[in-house]
Amino acid sequence: MPELASFPWLTFSIMFPVGMSFLIPFVPDKGDGKTIRWYALVVGLIDFIVLVWAYVSGYDPNQGGLQLQERYSWVPQLGLNWSVAADGLSMPLILLTGFISTLAILASWPVSLKPRLFYFLMLAMYGGQIGVFAVQDMLLFFLMWELELIPVYLLLSIWGGKKRQYAATKFILYTAGGSLFILVAGLAMAFYGGTPTFDMTALAAKNYPLTFQLLAYAGFLIAYGVKLPIFPLHTWLPDAHGEATAPVHMLLAGILLKMGGYALLRFNAGMLPEAHVFFGPVLVVLGIVNIIYAALTSFAQRNLKRKIAYSSISHMGFVLIGMASFTQLGTSGAMLQMISHGLIGASLFFLVGATYDRTHTLILDEMGGVGQKMRRIFAMFTTCSLASLALPGMSGFVAELMVFVGFATSDAYTTPFKIVAVLLMAVGVILTPIYLLSMLREIFFGSENQALVAHEELVDAEPREVFIIACLLVPIIGIGFYPKLVTQTYDATIDRLVSPLRDKLPALAITDAPKYARLAPPLPKS
């Protein structure tokens, strides 16, 4: 229908939750937050339905370019436009944002402290996170990037644990410090050569010299590396996760980390291709460090939240390696890993929160045998942990396999480099089931901790909690058995992204590249 085709879907999906959050003070409530939480959930559901409808009715997965475009002049004196659109890089993450955010609101049901402020912040973050993935103006992107800082800071500092002030302050210092690099590099690109412009398409079309690209790339890598996070810019994440509540966990693991990976693909790989070729080996090394270092650190953690937090850092290493593979398969795997981890990370952290609500401890040594009375939680925790360790039939397996094969068959690196890198990646894959299965054993198996049982009522999962995990497991298992369900959404865009990157590569590094022509078309000889 023509009227639906012209409807501003993305603008609505950004503005609707933000606008409705400002009406929360006027929603009648008895003070217990019951009416407010239903209000926030309905707003979240409406926005998610709008996003799904926009995808079904207005998005064509076979087109690799921008779709659902909307552009309005905002501050013409600065050349600032309200410009939003979606392509294969952003559309899956926009849908993921709506899905996870709505479930996070449902996961917030037990919140009773300052419910109006809590749900106001949740809805404000909802719109801001969609904005990060949808905007196509560099200055507007920076504003959206900054918008989510204040809600996360307040959600950590007010509803967090005992060290919440420290964790919140560390989060905002790291993220705000990294944002300065976005501003400086973005302004440099905008004002380079000719008329200043903040339009991302125009910025990508500019011909920057290599030295300029390398400096801008390094700035973006620091900024987005904080959010991904990349070693050694990762230390804020375990502290933030260690003090956050379950719904904030879901937003951090499910959405915020994906902002860093998305921005690296959009800006570093998409706008600075020559610098991306130069930094490719660096990204591979950083990815391997992330995988192994975080896996070993996770294994040593005795705090349940910090253990899962370091697990998230380890899994993000595969994103770096995939985007540095310079193959369609590897880059597609990096994209799928972000989506997969968004679902798996959100489910694990929600279950950590559910377990803490019953045991009131996060120390593994104080648990043991709780699976005897919490059988549904045990079953859900085990299933989600198996998904995290990349069990075949789950989304994590497909994503990591695509990264492995995409990198191993890449013709951008020498064979010895690839052999060493793949072996080190395999070490991380081996470590993951070790620390996850040992975690399950310490929480659920063995004899009950009598001191814990005497003071805490270990009730099993309630229907709301089972429903949330079921909603997350459906796409996790669905992608595991039929990955095309997601990959077809962004395949055309990945092709458009990888092709110019391969044009910038030097001559073939290996001689057997034609053997893998289907995975990565051979490079032209220089």
XYZ file of C-alpha atoms in Angstrom:
526
model
C 0.000 0.000 0.000
C 1.430 3.422 -0.948
C 0.552 5.021 2.382
C 2.489 2.307 4.234
C 5.479 2.596 1.895
C 5.799 6.292 2.728
C 5.316 5.862 6.467
C 8.438 6.912 8.476
C 8.970 3.499 10.065
C 12.443 4.068 11.482
C 11.760 7.563 12.769
C 8.653 6.264 14.497
C 10.504 3.319 16.044
C 13.122 5.692 17.484
C 10.836 8.453 18.648
C 7.890 6.412 19.903
C 9.530 4.798 22.970
C 11.419 8.014 23.782
C 8.267 10.117 23.511
C 6.172 7.655 25.494
C 8.802 7.589 28.246
C 8.071 11.265 28.951
C 4.428 10.375 29.634
C 5.350 7.994 32.458
C 5.088 10.719 35.165
C 1.444 11.172 34.168
C 0.494 7.480 34.215
C -1.681 6.805 37.283
C -0.017 4.327 39.603
C -0.387 3.345 43.259
C 3.355 3.553 43.835
C 4.140 -0.158 43.458
C 4.986 0.204 39.772
C 2.504 -2.402 38.543
C 0.727 -0.053 36.150
C 4.006 1.513 34.970
C 5.561 -1.816 34.066
C 2.542 -2.825 31.984
C 2.649 0.574 30.282
C 6.342 0.148 29.407
C 5.795 -3.414 28.186
C 2.943 -2.364 25.873
C 5.083 0.465 24.462
C 7.945 -1.955 23.861
C 5.675 -4.509 22.185
C 4.119 -1.894 19.900
C 7.542 -0.662 18.829
C 8.807 -4.191 18.179
C 5.705 -5.005 16.108
C 6.314 -1.821 14.086
C 9.905 -2.901 13.441
C 8.825 -6.360 12.319
C 6.171 -4.884 10.058
C 8.697 -2.452 8.560
C 11.007 -5.368 7.817
C 8.272 -7.497 6.285
C 6.628 -4.772 4.222
C 9.432 -2.387 3.316
C 12.769 -4.198 3.417
C 14.135 -6.278 0.540
C 16.968 -8.608 1.685
C 18.184 -9.001 -1.903
C 19.190 -5.336 -2.071
C 22.517 -4.525 -0.479
C 22.036 -0.765 -0.282
C 20.174 1.482 2.120
C 16.403 1.058 2.383
C 13.551 2.614 4.383
C 15.347 5.923 3.942
C 14.069 9.070 5.627
C 15.795 12.435 5.491
C 14.715 15.729 7.032
C 16.660 18.940 7.449
C 17.325 19.451 11.159
C 19.994 22.129 11.697
C 20.804 23.401 8.178
C 23.369 25.897 9.476
C 25.517 22.958 10.597
C 24.563 20.708 7.711
C 22.896 18.398 10.222
C 20.057 16.244 8.916
C 17.761 13.736 10.498
C 18.786 10.888 8.205
C 17.859 7.276 8.970
C 17.908 4.126 6.860
C 18.579 0.412 7.137
C 20.672 -2.108 5.253
C 21.944 -5.604 5.977
C 24.349 -4.369 8.641
C 21.752 -2.452 10.606
C 18.387 -4.162 10.008
C 19.175 -7.418 11.890
C 20.573 -5.451 14.827
C 17.564 -3.110 14.853
C 15.260 -6.127 15.105
C 17.525 -7.638 17.777
C 17.333 -4.381 19.740
C 13.549 -4.345 19.708
C 13.381 -8.025 20.683
C 15.904 -7.894 23.537
C 14.671 -4.544 24.871
C 11.077 -5.764 25.063
C 12.156 -8.931 26.902
C 14.345 -6.827 29.213
C 11.279 -4.797 30.183
C 9.458 -8.034 30.963
C 12.498 -9.175 32.954
C 12.195 -5.964 35.032
C 8.958 -7.155 36.687
C 10.456 -7.459 40.216
C 11.801 -3.854 40.188
C 10.082 -1.850 42.934
C 12.625 0.928 43.616
C 11.757 4.147 41.736
C 9.746 2.293 39.059
C 8.832 5.458 37.134
C 12.461 6.458 36.691
C 13.548 2.890 35.916
C 11.062 2.351 33.094
C 11.620 5.889 31.800
C 15.302 5.018 31.361
C 14.503 1.646 29.806
C 12.257 3.225 27.156
C 14.716 6.043 26.483
C 17.444 3.461 25.893
C 15.093 1.515 23.628
C 14.815 4.390 21.162
C 18.448 5.479 21.485
C 19.805 2.030 20.705
C 17.675 1.708 17.579
C 18.930 5.161 16.596
C 22.578 4.076 16.763
C 21.953 1.374 14.159
C 19.595 3.419 11.952
C 21.069 6.918 11.612
C 23.048 7.793 8.487
C 24.502 11.119 9.619
C 27.852 11.115 11.428
C 27.008 13.887 13.883
C 23.606 12.381 14.581
C 25.299 9.022 15.118
C 27.556 10.602 17.729
C 24.544 12.098 19.519
C 22.742 8.745 19.534
C 25.911 7.020 20.746
C 26.064 9.451 23.652
C 22.336 9.216 24.414
C 22.633 5.709 25.880
C 25.426 6.709 28.294
C 23.215 8.511 30.798
C 20.495 5.814 31.077
C 23.090 3.058 31.557
C 24.967 5.136 34.130
C 21.792 5.748 36.131
C 20.586 2.160 35.818
C 23.924 0.976 37.197
C 24.377 3.607 39.900
C 20.821 3.438 41.332
C 19.775 -0.214 40.890
C 23.194 -1.901 40.948
C 25.004 -3.861 43.641
C 27.275 -2.780 46.465
C 29.980 -1.364 44.179
C 27.507 0.204 41.777
C 28.948 3.732 41.980
C 32.414 2.493 41.067
C 31.097 0.367 38.195
C 28.883 3.155 36.828
C 31.661 5.741 37.018
C 34.128 3.418 35.313
C 31.601 2.698 32.571
C 30.957 6.343 31.776
C 34.636 7.309 31.928
C 35.631 4.562 29.504
C 32.734 5.104 27.115
C 32.754 8.905 27.191
C 36.524 8.902 26.772
C 36.203 6.656 23.758
C 33.464 8.866 22.325
C 35.929 11.736 22.029
C 37.782 9.727 19.404
C 34.527 9.300 17.452
C 33.963 13.049 17.494
C 37.515 13.962 16.466
C 37.795 11.326 13.714
C 34.258 12.035 12.477
C 34.832 15.792 12.265
C 38.141 15.228 10.479
C 36.403 13.089 7.864
C 33.530 15.561 7.553
C 35.797 18.568 6.931
C 38.325 16.779 4.739
C 38.390 18.100 1.177
C 35.740 20.418 -0.170
C 32.368 21.149 1.382
C 31.897 19.736 4.888
C 29.343 16.953 5.106
C 28.176 14.577 7.808
C 26.278 12.260 5.470
C 27.737 8.760 5.862
C 27.290 7.846 2.207
C 29.163 10.985 1.151
C 31.873 10.327 3.726
C 32.371 6.790 2.414
C 32.712 8.127 -1.140
C 35.565 10.507 -0.272
C 39.096 9.598 -1.341
C 41.185 9.876 1.819
C 44.984 9.481 1.731
C 46.366 6.425 3.527
C 47.952 8.380 6.394
C 44.642 10.114 7.101
C 42.797 6.786 6.955
C 45.202 5.154 9.390
C 44.813 7.948 11.952
C 41.013 7.998 11.651
C 40.882 4.196 11.768
C 42.979 4.114 14.937
C 40.677 6.650 16.583
C 37.556 4.690 15.677
C 39.199 1.425 16.757
C 39.839 2.826 20.235
C 36.301 4.205 20.553
C 34.503 1.146 19.277
C 37.010 -1.176 20.921
C 35.836 0.111 24.296
C 32.267 -0.863 23.507
C 32.980 -4.227 21.827
C 35.117 -4.613 24.086
C 38.686 -5.293 22.905
C 41.601 -6.089 25.210
C 42.938 -3.979 26.980
C 39.907 -1.630 26.815
C 37.603 -4.225 28.333
C 37.967 -3.778 32.094
C 34.785 -1.730 32.521
C 32.602 -4.632 31.368
C 33.187 -7.172 34.190
C 32.646 -4.411 36.752
C 29.456 -3.219 35.065
C 28.091 -6.753 34.756
C 29.155 -7.544 38.287
C 26.878 -4.830 39.675
C 24.011 -4.648 37.169
C 20.515 -6.090 37.529
C 19.188 -8.769 35.154
C 17.413 -6.438 32.667
C 20.465 -4.165 32.455
C 22.606 -7.268 31.915
C 20.402 -8.168 28.976
C 20.841 -4.733 27.403
C 24.594 -4.681 27.983
C 25.279 -8.168 26.598
C 22.481 -8.268 24.037
C 22.758 -4.826 22.453
C 25.458 -2.460 23.733
C 28.393 -4.720 22.867
C 26.995 -5.093 19.349
C 27.237 -1.339 18.831
C 31.013 -1.653 18.788
C 31.038 -4.480 16.236
C 28.474 -2.741 14.039
C 30.424 0.527 14.072
C 33.680 -1.242 13.181
C 31.979 -2.743 10.119
C 30.160 0.455 9.173
C 32.951 2.984 9.667
C 36.311 1.214 9.800
C 35.711 -1.418 7.120
C 33.116 0.474 5.075
C 34.603 3.974 4.995
C 38.340 3.358 5.455
C 39.056 0.248 3.324
C 42.779 0.816 2.768
C 43.364 1.290 6.492
C 41.259 -1.808 7.189
C 43.622 -3.838 5.011
C 46.558 -2.436 6.976
C 44.917 -3.148 10.358
C 43.592 -6.584 9.351
C 46.403 -8.602 10.982
C 46.141 -6.385 14.071
C 42.448 -7.220 14.395
C 43.223 -10.934 14.064
C 45.820 -10.750 16.834
C 43.495 -8.717 19.077
C 40.693 -11.198 18.396
C 42.884 -14.144 19.401
C 43.978 -12.329 22.567
C 40.324 -11.636 23.384
C 39.374 -15.283 22.899
C 42.165 -16.886 24.919
C 42.779 -14.253 27.607
C 39.082 -13.811 28.429
C 38.447 -17.569 28.395
C 41.298 -18.179 30.857
C 40.163 -15.285 33.039
C 36.586 -16.551 32.987
C 37.787 -19.964 34.099
C 39.477 -18.367 37.139
C 36.478 -16.283 38.244
C 34.558 -17.316 41.351
C 31.877 -14.639 40.858
C 29.137 -15.921 38.545
C 28.396 -12.577 36.869
C 32.060 -11.843 36.184
C 32.533 -15.354 34.780
C 29.789 -14.821 32.199
C 31.074 -11.282 31.511
C 34.521 -12.562 30.563
C 32.827 -15.225 28.469
C 31.183 -12.417 26.476
C 34.555 -10.757 25.913
C 35.949 -14.055 24.638
C 33.106 -14.551 22.169
C 33.540 -11.045 20.763
C 37.026 -12.040 19.622
C 35.429 -14.066 16.832
C 33.753 -10.895 15.568
C 37.141 -9.210 15.143
C 38.637 -12.190 13.322
C 35.634 -12.567 11.034
C 35.650 -8.937 9.918
C 39.421 -9.175 9.301
C 39.107 -12.305 7.143
C 38.345 -10.333 3.952
C 35.975 -13.078 2.849
C 32.232 -12.973 2.496
C 31.888 -16.084 4.640
C 34.061 -14.817 7.495
C 32.448 -11.378 7.570
C 29.003 -12.978 7.465
C 30.094 -15.149 10.399
C 31.134 -12.057 12.360
C 27.704 -10.570 11.779
C 25.969 -13.795 12.798
C 28.165 -14.044 15.899
C 26.943 -10.623 17.040
C 23.320 -11.648 16.609
C 23.866 -15.060 18.174
C 25.738 -13.726 21.173
C 23.102 -11.037 21.659
C 20.527 -13.790 22.172
C 22.738 -16.175 24.159
C 24.321 -13.488 26.338
C 20.927 -12.037 27.218
C 19.603 -15.473 28.181
C 22.601 -16.374 30.359
C 22.617 -13.079 32.230
C 18.878 -13.260 32.798
C 19.327 -16.711 34.323
C 22.202 -15.431 36.466
C 19.804 -12.801 37.809
C 17.088 -15.400 38.397
C 19.546 -17.613 40.278
C 20.743 -14.693 42.406
C 17.152 -13.726 43.284
C 16.816 -17.148 44.934
C 20.259 -17.817 46.387
C 21.274 -14.186 47.134
C 24.867 -15.084 46.329
C 27.061 -14.926 43.253
C 29.987 -16.837 44.714
C 30.248 -20.288 43.205
C 31.763 -21.746 46.382
C 28.561 -20.862 48.251
C 26.296 -22.687 45.826
C 26.123 -26.385 44.987
C 23.214 -28.770 44.563
C 20.637 -26.044 43.910
C 19.479 -27.954 40.825
C 17.652 -30.399 43.097
C 15.021 -27.783 43.937
C 15.318 -25.517 40.878
C 14.990 -28.062 38.088
C 13.496 -25.738 35.472
C 16.225 -23.148 36.055
C 18.811 -25.927 35.886
C 17.409 -27.148 32.557
C 17.282 -23.639 31.063
C 20.748 -22.706 32.369
C 22.206 -25.903 30.904
C 20.587 -25.347 27.514
C 21.778 -21.743 27.262
C 25.286 -22.725 28.387
C 25.415 -25.387 25.687
C 24.431 -22.717 23.182
C 27.254 -20.507 24.466
C 29.852 -23.261 24.057
C 28.772 -23.629 20.405
C 26.929 -26.941 20.551
C 25.911 -28.078 17.024
C 22.282 -27.204 16.433
C 22.662 -23.859 18.214
C 23.349 -20.446 16.666
C 26.794 -20.111 18.266
C 28.094 -23.180 16.445
C 27.109 -21.885 13.013
C 28.542 -18.418 13.659
C 31.907 -19.623 14.945
C 32.181 -22.250 12.201
C 31.633 -19.557 9.552
C 34.375 -17.422 11.099
C 36.750 -20.395 11.267
C 36.183 -21.483 7.673
C 36.052 -17.924 6.352
C 39.391 -17.057 7.916
C 41.050 -20.407 7.141
C 40.168 -20.087 3.436
C 41.084 -16.405 3.211
C 43.642 -15.516 0.558
C 44.630 -12.324 2.385
C 47.141 -13.989 4.718
C 50.048 -16.372 4.416
C 49.470 -20.024 5.216
C 51.741 -20.078 8.329
C 49.921 -17.082 9.806
C 46.558 -18.734 9.246
C 47.684 -22.037 10.739
C 48.932 -20.377 13.921
C 45.827 -18.194 14.195
C 43.406 -21.103 13.684
C 45.227 -23.242 16.257
C 45.046 -20.448 18.828
C 41.367 -19.883 18.057
C 40.811 -23.591 18.607
C 42.386 -23.294 22.063
C 39.712 -20.761 22.976
C 36.994 -23.047 21.652
C 38.334 -25.856 23.858
C 38.483 -23.639 26.946
C 34.876 -22.484 26.609
C 33.150 -25.803 27.462
C 35.639 -26.350 30.284
C 34.689 -23.225 32.219
C 30.986 -23.362 31.334
C 30.487 -27.010 32.257
C 32.493 -26.609 35.465
C 30.282 -23.616 36.282
C 27.146 -25.742 35.873
C 28.659 -28.452 38.057
C 29.467 -26.023 40.862
C 26.011 -24.405 40.805
C 23.644 -27.311 40.297
C 25.359 -30.633 40.967
C 26.615 -32.287 44.116
C 25.079 -32.150 47.566
C 23.072 -29.129 48.703
C 24.840 -26.395 50.620
C 23.004 -26.698 53.920
C 23.931 -23.166 55.002
C 22.342 -21.833 51.813
C 19.228 -24.013 52.034
C 18.668 -23.029 55.665
C 18.506 -19.315 54.901
C 17.106 -19.125 51.342
C 13.980 -20.500 49.715
C 15.092 -22.159 46.484
C 11.867 -21.971 44.482
C 11.838 -22.976 40.837
C 11.318 -20.733 37.795
C 7.978 -18.999 37.444
C 6.046 -18.868 34.131
C 7.303 -15.362 33.279
C 10.918 -16.512 33.497
C 10.255 -19.657 31.469
C 8.532 -17.551 28.801
C 11.493 -15.151 28.497
C 14.001 -17.978 28.063
C 11.690 -19.778 25.621
C 11.483 -16.591 23.508
C 15.289 -16.436 23.388
C 15.811 -20.146 22.723
C 13.468 -20.213 19.723
C 15.746 -18.024 17.534
C 18.918 -19.565 19.040
C 17.842 -23.053 17.973
C 16.141 -21.820 14.806
C 19.325 -20.134 13.571
C 21.319 -23.209 14.551
C 19.279 -25.464 12.280
C 18.502 -22.925 9.554
C 21.043 -20.045 9.584
C 19.741 -18.707 6.281
C 16.820 -17.413 8.326
C 19.169 -14.586 9.369
C 22.051 -14.604 6.896
C 19.803 -13.873 3.924
C 18.961 -10.554 5.586
C 22.500 -9.241 5.198
C 24.237 -11.371 2.529
C 23.813 -8.750 -0.199
C 25.162 -5.989 2.050
C 28.154 -8.098 3.122
C 28.971 -8.671 -0.551
C 28.950 -4.910 -1.148
C 31.156 -4.392 1.900
C 33.743 -7.105 1.194
C 34.185 -6.475 -2.541
C 35.944 -3.071 -2.260
C 38.027 -4.376 0.631
C 39.342 -7.195 -1.544
C 40.127 -4.723 -4.308
C 42.481 -2.972 -1.889
C 44.361 -6.148 -1.006
C 47.779 -6.877 -2.556
C 48.420 -9.927 -4.735
C 47.293 -13.353 -3.569
C 49.122 -14.517 -0.472
C 48.534 -18.186 -1.279
C 48.487 -20.091 -4.524
C 45.506 -22.352 -3.909
C 42.891 -19.570 -3.668
C 40.913 -20.762 -6.766
C 40.131 -23.901 -4.813
C 38.006 -21.732 -2.509
C 36.602 -19.448 -5.197
C 33.069 -20.076 -4.013
C 33.913 -18.776 -0.537
C 36.190 -15.914 -1.532
C 36.629 -14.922 -5.203
C 40.306 -14.687 -6.175
C 41.941 -11.288 -6.079
C 43.199 -9.578 -9.213
C 46.957 -9.763 -9.591
C 48.657 -6.468 -8.835
